[in-house]
Amino acid sequence: MSGLATIGFDADDTLWHNERNFRLTEQRFTDLLAPHADVEGLSARLLDAERRNIHHYGYGSKSFTLSMIETAIEVTQGRVPSPVISEILAAGRDLLAHPVECFDGVADTLAALKGAYRLVVITKGDLFDQERKLASSGIDHFFDAVEIVTEKSPSTYATLFARHGRGPQHAVMVGNSLKSDILPALAAGAWAIHIPHELTWALEHADAPQAEARFREARAIGEVPPLLATL
Ligand SMILES: [Mg+2]
C-alpha cells in the first residue's frame, strides 16, 4: 500500500449526471432562438460566452444562464424579445432544480471505501447549487468533508489534501475531467484516477497524461477500490 489517506471525488459527471442536463438546456435555448436568429454556429457562440464569463461569474448553472442571455442578445443584434429572455431564465431555473441522479455503483463504492480513507468531495461550480445537489444526492453521508472551490489548480489540491489528510503524496483524486481533476492533482503530487464520461464539457478537454506514473484510468467508479489496492 502507498499510505493513501484521502480520496478526493469530483462530483459532476463523476458521482452524478450533470452535463446531459446542460446539453438539454442548450437544446431548449436553441429552440427558443430559432425563430429569431440564425442558429447555425450558436453552440460555438455560446461556448465563447461561457469561456469569457468564467472569469466574471465562475462555473455552474447561473453563469451558464447569463451566458445564454448574453448570446441571445448578440445573435439577434439586440432584438431578442423579452419573453424569450424570460424563457431562458426559466430554463436556467429548471437546470438549478433538476433532480440529482447518481451513477450506478456510486453508493456501493463509497460504502466500501468509507472508514478506510477520508472521503472528500472536491467540486467547482456554484456554491448554492452544488450544496443543493449534494444534499439531494442521498450520498452526502459518506463524505468526511465537502470542498466547493472556484478553480481546481495544483495549489487547490495541495491545500485541500493537507487539510484533509497527510498531503497530496498520500491522496488520490478521482474525476471525469482531465483538465480539472487529473492534471492539477498530478501536478500537486497526488495520484489521479480518471473515469472518462461520454459527455464532457468542451472547456474541460485535455490530453491524458499516459506517461505519468501516478495516473490511472477506470471505466466506472466500481473499479476504483481494486485500483487503489494496486497503488
Ligand atoms: Mg466533473
Coordinates of C-alpha atoms and ligand atoms in Angstrom, one line a residue:
M1 CA 0.0 0.0 0.0
S2 CA 1.0 3.5 -0.7
G3 CA -0.1 5.0 2.6
L4 CA -3.1 6.6 1.0
A5 CA -5.1 8.7 3.5
T6 CA -7.5 10.7 1.4
I7 CA -9.6 10.2 -1.7
G8 CA -11.0 13.3 -3.4
F9 CA -14.0 12.9 -5.6
D10 CA -15.2 15.3 -8.3
A11 CA -19.0 15.5 -8.2
D12 CA -20.5 16.5 -11.6
D13 CA -20.3 13.6 -14.1
T14 CA -18.2 11.6 -11.6
L15 CA -20.7 10.9 -8.9
W16 CA -23.9 12.1 -10.7
H17 CA -25.2 13.1 -14.1
N18 CA -24.7 16.7 -14.9
E19 CA -23.5 17.6 -18.4
R20 CA -26.5 15.9 -20.1
N21 CA -28.8 18.4 -18.2
F22 CA -26.7 21.3 -19.6
R23 CA -27.0 19.8 -23.1
L24 CA -30.8 19.6 -22.8
T25 CA -30.9 23.1 -21.6
E26 CA -28.8 24.2 -24.6
Q27 CA -31.1 22.4 -26.9
R28 CA -34.0 24.3 -25.4
F29 CA -32.1 27.6 -25.8
T30 CA -31.5 26.8 -29.5
D31 CA -35.2 26.0 -30.0
L32 CA -36.1 29.3 -28.3
L33 CA -33.8 31.3 -30.6
A34 CA -34.6 29.5 -33.8
P35 CA -37.5 31.9 -34.8
H36 CA -35.4 35.0 -34.1
A37 CA -31.8 34.3 -35.4
D38 CA -29.7 32.0 -37.5
V39 CA -28.9 29.3 -35.0
E40 CA -26.1 27.9 -37.2
G41 CA -22.9 28.2 -35.1
L42 CA -25.0 29.1 -32.0
S43 CA -23.2 26.5 -29.8
A44 CA -19.8 28.0 -30.7
R45 CA -21.1 31.5 -29.8
L46 CA -22.5 30.2 -26.5
L47 CA -19.2 28.4 -25.7
D48 CA -17.3 31.7 -26.4
A49 CA -19.6 33.5 -23.9
E50 CA -19.1 30.7 -21.3
R51 CA -15.3 30.9 -21.7
R52 CA -15.4 34.7 -21.3
N53 CA -17.8 34.6 -18.4
I54 CA -15.9 32.0 -16.2
H55 CA -13.7 34.9 -15.3
H56 CA -16.6 37.0 -14.2
Y57 CA -19.1 34.6 -12.8
G58 CA -17.3 31.3 -12.2
Y59 CA -18.7 27.9 -13.2
G60 CA -22.2 26.5 -12.9
S61 CA -25.8 27.0 -13.8
K62 CA -26.1 30.7 -13.0
S63 CA -23.1 31.5 -15.1
F64 CA -24.5 29.4 -17.9
T65 CA -27.8 31.2 -17.8
L66 CA -26.1 34.6 -18.1
S67 CA -24.1 33.3 -21.0
M68 CA -27.3 32.2 -22.7
I69 CA -28.8 35.6 -22.3
E70 CA -25.7 37.3 -23.5
T71 CA -25.5 35.1 -26.6
A72 CA -29.2 35.6 -27.3
I73 CA -28.6 39.4 -27.3
E74 CA -25.6 39.0 -29.5
V75 CA -27.0 36.7 -32.2
T76 CA -30.2 38.8 -32.5
Q77 CA -28.3 42.1 -32.6
G78 CA -30.1 43.2 -29.5
R79 CA -33.6 42.3 -30.9
V80 CA -34.3 39.2 -28.8
P81 CA -37.9 39.6 -27.5
S82 CA -38.2 39.9 -23.7
P83 CA -40.5 36.8 -23.5
V84 CA -37.6 34.8 -24.9
I85 CA -35.3 36.2 -22.2
S86 CA -37.9 35.1 -19.6
E87 CA -37.9 31.6 -21.2
I88 CA -34.1 31.4 -21.0
L89 CA -34.3 32.4 -17.3
A90 CA -36.9 29.7 -16.8
A91 CA -34.6 27.1 -18.5
G92 CA -31.8 28.2 -16.1
R93 CA -34.1 27.8 -13.1
D94 CA -35.1 24.4 -14.3
L95 CA -31.5 23.4 -14.5
L96 CA -31.0 24.6 -10.9
A97 CA -33.9 22.4 -9.8
H98 CA -33.1 19.3 -11.8
P99 CA -33.2 16.1 -9.7
V100 CA -29.8 14.6 -8.9
E101 CA -29.2 11.1 -10.3
C102 CA -26.1 9.3 -9.2
F103 CA -24.3 6.8 -11.4
D104 CA -24.7 3.1 -10.8
G105 CA -22.2 1.8 -8.3
V106 CA -21.5 5.1 -6.6
A107 CA -23.2 4.4 -3.2
D108 CA -21.7 0.8 -3.1
T109 CA -18.2 2.2 -3.9
L110 CA -18.4 4.9 -1.3
A111 CA -19.7 2.5 1.3
A112 CA -16.8 0.1 0.6
L113 CA -14.3 3.0 1.0
K114 CA -15.8 4.7 4.0
G115 CA -13.7 4.4 7.1
A116 CA -10.6 3.2 5.3
Y117 CA -9.9 6.7 3.9
R118 CA -11.0 10.2 4.3
L119 CA -13.5 10.8 1.5
V120 CA -13.8 14.4 0.3
V121 CA -15.9 15.9 -2.4
I122 CA -13.9 18.4 -4.3
T123 CA -16.1 20.3 -6.8
K124 CA -16.2 23.6 -8.5
G125 CA -19.3 25.4 -9.6
D126 CA -21.9 27.5 -7.9
L127 CA -21.8 27.1 -4.1
F128 CA -25.6 27.2 -3.7
D129 CA -26.3 24.8 -6.5
Q130 CA -23.5 22.3 -5.5
E131 CA -24.8 22.3 -1.9
R132 CA -28.3 21.6 -3.1
K133 CA -27.1 18.8 -5.4
L134 CA -25.1 17.2 -2.6
A135 CA -27.9 17.5 -0.1
S136 CA -30.4 15.8 -2.5
S137 CA -27.9 13.2 -3.8
G138 CA -28.6 10.7 -1.0
I139 CA -24.8 10.0 -0.7
D140 CA -23.7 13.1 1.3
H141 CA -23.4 11.0 4.5
F142 CA -20.5 9.0 3.0
F143 CA -18.2 12.1 2.9
D144 CA -16.0 13.4 5.7
A145 CA -15.8 16.8 4.0
V146 CA -17.0 18.8 1.1
E147 CA -14.9 21.5 -0.6
I148 CA -16.6 23.7 -3.2
V149 CA -13.9 25.7 -4.9
T150 CA -13.8 28.4 -7.6
E151 CA -10.9 26.7 -9.6
K152 CA -9.1 23.4 -9.4
S153 CA -5.4 24.3 -9.5
P154 CA -2.4 22.3 -8.2
S155 CA -2.3 24.6 -5.2
T156 CA -6.0 23.9 -4.6
Y157 CA -5.3 20.2 -4.3
A158 CA -2.1 20.7 -2.2
T159 CA -4.1 22.8 0.3
L160 CA -7.1 20.5 0.4
F161 CA -5.2 17.3 0.7
A162 CA -3.1 18.8 3.5
R163 CA -6.3 20.0 5.2
H164 CA -8.0 16.6 4.9
G165 CA -5.2 14.2 5.3
R166 CA -1.4 14.0 5.1
G167 CA -0.9 16.0 1.9
P168 CA -1.1 15.2 -1.8
Q169 CA 1.5 12.4 -1.7
H170 CA -1.0 10.4 0.4
A171 CA -4.0 11.3 -1.7
V172 CA -5.8 10.3 -4.9
M173 CA -8.2 12.4 -6.9
V174 CA -11.0 10.7 -8.8
G175 CA -12.8 12.5 -11.6
N176 CA -14.0 12.8 -15.2
S177 CA -12.2 15.9 -16.2
L178 CA -8.5 15.6 -17.2
K179 CA -8.1 19.3 -17.1
S180 CA -9.6 20.0 -13.7
D181 CA -9.4 16.7 -11.8
I182 CA -6.4 14.9 -13.1
L183 CA -3.7 17.2 -14.4
P184 CA -3.6 19.6 -11.5
A185 CA -3.9 16.8 -8.9
L186 CA -0.9 15.1 -10.5
A187 CA 1.0 18.4 -10.6
A188 CA 0.4 18.8 -6.9
G189 CA 2.0 15.3 -6.3
A190 CA -1.2 13.3 -5.8
W191 CA -2.4 10.2 -7.5
A192 CA -5.2 10.6 -10.0
I193 CA -7.8 8.2 -11.4
H194 CA -9.6 9.3 -14.5
I195 CA -13.1 8.0 -15.1
P196 CA -14.0 9.2 -18.6
H197 CA -17.5 10.4 -19.2
E198 CA -19.1 10.3 -22.7
L199 CA -20.3 13.9 -22.3
T200 CA -17.6 16.2 -21.2
W201 CA -17.8 20.0 -21.5
A202 CA -15.7 21.3 -24.3
L203 CA -13.8 23.6 -21.8
E204 CA -12.7 20.5 -19.8
H205 CA -10.8 18.7 -22.6
A206 CA -7.1 17.8 -22.3
D207 CA -4.8 15.0 -23.3
A208 CA -4.4 12.0 -21.0
P209 CA -1.0 12.1 -19.2
Q210 CA -0.2 8.4 -20.0
A211 CA 3.4 8.8 -19.1
E212 CA 2.6 9.9 -15.5
A213 CA 3.4 7.2 -13.0
R214 CA 0.6 8.3 -10.7
F215 CA -2.0 8.3 -13.4
R216 CA -4.7 5.6 -13.7
E217 CA -7.9 5.1 -15.7
A218 CA -11.1 3.4 -14.7
R219 CA -14.1 2.7 -16.8
A220 CA -16.5 3.1 -13.9
I221 CA -16.4 4.1 -10.3
G222 CA -16.8 0.5 -9.2
E223 CA -13.2 -0.1 -10.5
V224 CA -11.8 2.4 -8.1
P225 CA -11.4 0.2 -4.9
P226 CA -9.5 -2.6 -6.7
L227 CA -7.3 0.1 -8.4
L228 CA -6.5 1.7 -5.1
A229 CA -5.1 -1.6 -3.9
T230 CA -2.5 -1.5 -6.7
L231 CA -1.2 2.0 -6.0
Ligands
MG1 MG -16.8 16.6 -13.4

